[in-house]
Amino acid sequence: MNKSSTPKYMMSFKATTVFLIMIFVIVFFQNSFAQSGCIPPPDMVVSCKYWFDVSDLDVPSNSTFGRIVGSFASRKKITTRDIVCPAFCQTDRYTGYSPSRVQGGKPCHFYQQFYNPTHPERKYNMAWGWDGVVESGEVQIEVRDLRDCGIGKILRIFKLWTSDGWSPVATQTIWVLNCDPFYINPTVCTDNTDDIEWPLGCKGEIILHDCDPDLSPENPLLGKPRLANGGGRYCSMVSIDYTDKRFTVEGNSCFKVIRTWTVIDWCQYHPESNAKDGKWTFRQIIKVVNKQDPVIRWDSVAINKRDSVLPDGTCANLAILKISASDDCTEQAHLRYEYKIDLNNDGEGPYGTYDLYAGRLERPGFKPENMDNPYAVDTSTVLDATGYYPLGTHKIKWFVEDGCGNVAEIDSVFVVRDTKAPTPYCKSGAITVIMPSTGSVAIDIAQLNIGSYDNCTPMEGLDYYFNGTPGQKQLVVSCDSFIPGASSLDVPTQVWVEDEAGNTDYCTLTIQVQDPNGVCSDSVTHTISMLISGDDHVFFNDAAIVVSTDDGVEMLQGNIDASGQYNMVLTSSEMYQLRTGHIDLSCSKYPTDRITTRDLILMMKQLLGKEDYTSYQQYIAADVDRSGEITLKDVLMIRDHILGRRVAQLEDNHWVCLTDKNIEISAKVNPEEAFKQFRPKYYFDNILRQEGRHVIFPILLGDIDGVGIRSEGVFGMKWSKIGYDRKGGYMDLLLKSERQCIDGFDMELNLPSGGSFEVLTPGYSIDYNETKKGEYRLVGLKTFGEDPISTDGITLRFYSSDEENVAELLNSSHRRVYEASAYGCDGVTYQIELEPSSKD
């Protein structure tokens, strides 16, 4: 009999039987609870957002999930006002929740009845049943919280007191479901329903301009994820972490960081069974850049260190050219280098405007990619371009690039010159004869050269002359040089050779001049006349002329007459003995009033490159220590001299004398170059060998302007203030400049002894010296390294050594100005006069 032929009464019987069994089971359980004396509250479901205190659930009178009352009449309905969600109808394999286990699916019924997907946050009143009942006996509740992350079940186990103690008789299960689990849209970065806000609004690439930037998430330029929309508050266990992967270029700069943020809700994430749900990632790209160029320094620059000739015969010289570089981001070993050289500095060449190229060098010690510099000594590096370069003016330019693509440049024009002196070869043993017709003989320079040569200048380009005097192609020897009765004379001479670059050398030889015909006799004399030029001859009235041999034997001595002239007549015998002698000119007079602060100002301006001297004589006057160059020492010596301090080098050497020969040679070059070539003794001694009148030009050391003091205006000066400060009692001296720029000033003051001075006006400095008791000399100078200073006055402060009665010590009887001058920036000298003041 098949299923379809079953009679209807049989089916009805089966349904009735099932129903009776269900009633029997319910009745059985109810009877079981009733027999135990306790009926528990019903099982229930709430969402994570439903607030309750689990610690109070063991109190029988707590109505959150149902009370335990003593009679059926006392029971009340148990309701919750809560949200509903699909989770009410879904089985959860992790917590064991099933809707059917709660009052036969009642949570699912509530979901179907109330849930509105457009308003998921709306709350509803849901009735779950009635309070529990215990009609007799004492009840105790044990709470077991079996939730994980706030999700799962809570058991309320009801116990009654029996003869065996407390015995469990009933259980209530309360399920807590997550209706709003933590969520991040994996496809849309800025979804406004997300429970998190990604850094900087999901900005893809972030650029940081720093070498060592703050890469922590606390840096507001980078940011970090933040919880949003209440995410992480209910039934969530959210962790936020990140990992960085760094990608760098060589040199550890200008790198990128890929930062991966990982957000995990550990209440949803179960990696052992499902590694996808509950885990989200977000990637940030952080780019670190730098715009600061490297710093290049010249490590060594030295030109024309050693002459050479290249294999092709080209003249060259050694140029030492080295650099070093550093960068604020890139390590020195990881900078990239290259250089270019423009031969002859003509702006033409195969490398743009350059002829030679070396690079690219990724780091020192590696071989350059390209090395097109045949003159370089070391072709394995780009930091050193040292080499033998052809003569001429060239330009080198270095390029240094850091790891961020920033390029720094440094260039220099360098001049390669021929610095090797020619090699002279002279004819030795030359013999010539005095001409009877003239009593002399002329020796041509060409007769004495026998093959002098130079590495760069061809023989036909070499220049020859006698005794270091350019243009002197002949040497004339007359009877004046013969010892009376002598038939021959040995004449030592120098044959100078000069190449096209101006390098010189000479060879020394002796020419024998013979007088076989007795043309020369002892009656021949040599007359020398010297005349002191200019008004300064008055200082030489008692000056001594001393003619000596090289071994110190004095031959002649005399004084210059009142007109500044001195004459001497030497016989041939005397001339022979003095053939290598010299003349000394000494003078004890020293016009000190000629040396002023104006000379000091001119020296400072020249030394600082503000103004050049206009004459050859000014350079010589400024070389006070006769060192051959003008230095700060010369300035200090003149300053001390003006202040009345002892300057030993000026005590016996006040004057430098020039001859007309000096002046003649100096006129051919600029004043500074003439000063470099100045050799006073050589030309002065040549007077002995040149008959006739010689003009002597005396130069007073330190007298740069060559004139005395001539005032062209007046400045007022007055005592302006008396007071005290931490240094003691003082009085201020105001020099009123009437808005005139002042380069400097000097003055002689009479003030109480033992005092000190300061200058209060910015841009000026002073020095002072108490030459005698209560007599002071002051020198004030503007700071010449700055622009000219315009001011309404210069204030000096005098501190008295007597602090108890400053006003009395500084009364008018103690204040006196002997002499004072100011020097304007326009070169005008002003006289300073003391004006009456209220203190007088």
Short mmCIF file of C-alpha atoms in Angstrom, two decimals, residues 235-412:
data_model
loop_
_atom_site.label_atom_id
_atom_site.label_comp_id
_atom_site.label_asym_id
_atom_site.label_seq_id
_atom_site.Cartn_x
_atom_site.Cartn_y
_atom_site.Cartn_z
CA CYS A 235 30.59 43.66 20.57
CA SER A 236 33.81 44.51 18.76
CA MET A 237 37.46 43.99 19.50
CA VAL A 238 39.18 46.21 16.94
CA SER A 239 42.93 46.37 16.50
CA ILE A 240 44.69 48.82 14.17
CA ASP A 241 48.27 48.23 13.15
CA TYR A 242 50.58 48.99 10.26
CA THR A 243 53.69 47.71 8.53
CA ASP A 244 56.15 49.75 6.45
CA LYS A 245 58.11 48.62 3.45
CA ARG A 246 60.82 51.05 2.45
CA PHE A 247 62.19 51.45 -1.06
CA THR A 248 65.32 53.59 -1.31
CA VAL A 249 67.65 54.81 -4.00
CA GLU A 250 71.39 54.32 -3.58
CA GLY A 251 72.57 56.64 -0.89
CA ASN A 252 69.66 56.25 1.51
CA SER A 253 67.76 59.35 0.43
CA CYS A 254 64.66 60.25 -1.56
CA PHE A 255 62.93 57.04 -0.64
CA LYS A 256 59.38 55.75 -0.69
CA VAL A 257 57.54 54.00 2.07
CA ILE A 258 54.56 51.76 1.37
CA ARG A 259 52.60 51.70 4.60
CA THR A 260 49.93 49.02 4.91
CA TRP A 261 47.32 49.58 7.57
CA THR A 262 45.53 46.45 8.85
CA VAL A 263 42.28 46.67 10.80
CA ILE A 264 40.94 43.48 12.43
CA ASP A 265 37.75 42.94 14.38
CA TRP A 266 38.70 39.91 16.42
CA CYS A 267 35.04 39.28 17.17
CA GLN A 268 34.55 38.49 13.47
CA TYR A 269 37.98 37.36 12.35
CA HIS A 270 38.55 33.62 12.62
CA PRO A 271 41.75 32.90 10.68
CA GLU A 272 41.56 29.18 11.39
CA SER A 273 38.30 28.85 9.44
CA ASN A 274 37.78 32.14 7.60
CA ALA A 275 40.68 34.50 7.00
CA LYS A 276 38.67 37.05 5.03
CA ASP A 277 35.85 38.27 7.23
CA GLY A 278 36.70 40.80 9.89
CA LYS A 279 39.98 41.96 8.32
CA TRP A 280 40.57 45.06 6.17
CA THR A 281 43.70 46.73 4.76
CA PHE A 282 44.58 50.16 3.38
CA ARG A 283 47.80 51.24 1.67
CA GLN A 284 49.54 54.61 2.01
CA ILE A 285 52.40 55.68 -0.25
CA ILE A 286 54.82 58.09 1.44
CA LYS A 287 57.41 59.78 -0.73
CA VAL A 288 60.36 61.58 0.90
CA VAL A 289 62.01 64.20 -1.29
CA ASN A 290 64.62 66.92 -0.77
CA LYS A 291 65.27 70.13 -2.72
CA GLN A 292 68.56 71.17 -1.09
CA ASP A 293 71.52 71.13 -3.43
CA PRO A 294 74.77 69.50 -2.36
CA VAL A 295 77.58 71.73 -1.09
CA ILE A 296 80.78 71.71 -3.15
CA ARG A 297 84.07 72.96 -1.76
CA TRP A 298 87.45 73.41 -3.35
CA ASP A 299 89.66 70.83 -1.70
CA SER A 300 92.75 72.10 -3.44
CA VAL A 301 93.45 74.63 -6.17
CA ALA A 302 97.08 75.17 -7.12
CA ILE A 303 98.06 76.24 -10.61
CA ASN A 304 101.45 76.21 -12.35
CA LYS A 305 103.17 73.86 -9.96
CA ARG A 306 105.52 72.12 -12.39
CA ASP A 307 106.41 72.83 -16.03
CA SER A 308 106.22 70.01 -18.51
CA VAL A 309 106.02 69.25 -22.19
CA LEU A 310 103.29 66.95 -23.46
CA PRO A 311 104.15 64.05 -25.81
CA ASP A 312 103.02 66.11 -28.81
CA GLY A 313 105.47 68.87 -27.87
CA THR A 314 102.85 71.17 -26.34
CA CYS A 315 104.01 73.19 -23.35
CA ALA A 316 102.01 72.50 -20.22
CA ASN A 317 102.00 73.05 -16.51
CA LEU A 318 100.64 71.15 -13.57
CA ALA A 319 97.26 72.33 -12.26
CA ILE A 320 96.05 70.72 -9.04
CA LEU A 321 92.25 70.77 -9.14
CA LYS A 322 90.33 68.87 -6.47
CA ILE A 323 86.92 69.19 -4.86
CA SER A 324 84.99 67.65 -2.03
CA ALA A 325 81.23 67.68 -1.56
CA SER A 326 78.62 66.97 1.06
CA ASP A 327 74.85 66.88 1.24
CA ASP A 328 72.30 67.16 4.01
CA CYS A 329 70.54 63.96 2.87
CA THR A 330 72.82 61.88 0.73
CA GLU A 331 75.91 60.32 2.23
CA GLN A 332 79.13 61.65 0.78
CA ALA A 333 80.04 58.25 -0.65
CA HIS A 334 76.79 58.13 -2.63
CA LEU A 335 76.92 61.49 -4.39
CA ARG A 336 77.34 61.44 -8.17
CA TYR A 337 80.05 63.52 -9.77
CA GLU A 338 81.12 64.80 -13.18
CA TYR A 339 83.16 67.69 -14.56
CA LYS A 340 83.70 69.49 -17.86
CA ILE A 341 86.62 71.59 -19.05
CA ASP A 342 86.49 74.33 -21.66
CA LEU A 343 89.99 74.64 -23.07
CA ASN A 344 90.94 78.26 -23.82
CA ASN A 345 87.62 79.31 -22.24
CA ASP A 346 86.15 79.98 -25.68
CA GLY A 347 82.69 78.51 -25.10
CA GLU A 348 83.10 75.89 -27.82
CA GLY A 349 83.51 72.14 -27.67
CA PRO A 350 81.91 68.76 -28.33
CA TYR A 351 80.25 68.69 -24.88
CA GLY A 352 78.04 71.71 -25.31
CA THR A 353 80.48 74.52 -24.67
CA TYR A 354 83.16 72.24 -23.21
CA ASP A 355 86.01 70.25 -24.72
CA LEU A 356 86.65 67.61 -22.03
CA TYR A 357 84.28 65.53 -19.94
CA ALA A 358 84.64 63.12 -17.04
CA GLY A 359 81.73 61.25 -15.44
CA ARG A 360 79.46 59.88 -14.41
CA LEU A 361 80.92 58.68 -11.15
CA GLU A 362 78.36 56.96 -8.97
CA ARG A 363 80.63 56.85 -5.94
CA PRO A 364 84.31 57.29 -5.11
CA GLY A 365 86.34 54.20 -5.84
CA PHE A 366 84.21 53.18 -8.82
CA LYS A 367 85.36 53.66 -12.38
CA PRO A 368 83.76 56.65 -14.15
CA GLU A 369 81.44 55.82 -17.01
CA ASN A 370 83.23 58.31 -19.26
CA MET A 371 86.73 59.77 -19.01
CA ASP A 372 87.57 62.08 -21.88
CA ASN A 373 90.39 64.08 -20.31
CA PRO A 374 93.77 63.12 -21.72
CA TYR A 375 95.51 65.64 -19.46
CA ALA A 376 94.33 64.15 -16.16
CA VAL A 377 96.89 62.39 -14.00
CA ASP A 378 94.36 60.07 -12.37
CA THR A 379 91.68 58.89 -14.78
CA SER A 380 89.97 56.68 -12.19
CA THR A 381 88.29 59.53 -10.33
CA VAL A 382 86.16 62.55 -11.07
CA LEU A 383 86.81 64.39 -7.81
CA ASP A 384 90.38 65.12 -8.89
CA ALA A 385 91.03 66.78 -12.25
CA THR A 386 94.69 67.40 -11.50
CA GLY A 387 96.73 67.24 -14.68
CA TYR A 388 99.23 68.83 -17.03
CA TYR A 389 97.19 71.29 -19.11
CA PRO A 390 98.33 73.31 -22.15
CA LEU A 391 99.29 76.94 -21.60
CA GLY A 392 96.35 79.27 -21.74
CA THR A 393 93.18 80.29 -19.89
CA HIS A 394 90.79 77.40 -19.26
CA LYS A 395 87.54 76.85 -17.39
CA ILE A 396 86.55 73.83 -15.30
CA LYS A 397 83.06 73.15 -14.01
CA TRP A 398 82.05 70.42 -11.58
CA PHE A 399 78.58 68.98 -11.18
CA VAL A 400 77.54 67.07 -8.05
CA GLU A 401 74.15 65.36 -7.83
CA ASP A 402 72.60 63.97 -4.69
CA GLY A 403 70.22 61.04 -4.36
CA CYS A 404 67.22 63.32 -4.85
CA GLY A 405 68.28 64.68 -8.23
CA ASN A 406 69.50 68.04 -6.89
CA VAL A 407 72.57 69.25 -8.76
CA ALA A 408 75.13 71.73 -7.47
CA GLU A 409 77.76 73.39 -9.65
CA ILE A 410 81.09 75.05 -9.04
CA ASP A 411 83.41 76.43 -11.68
CA SER A 412 86.65 78.31 -11.95
#
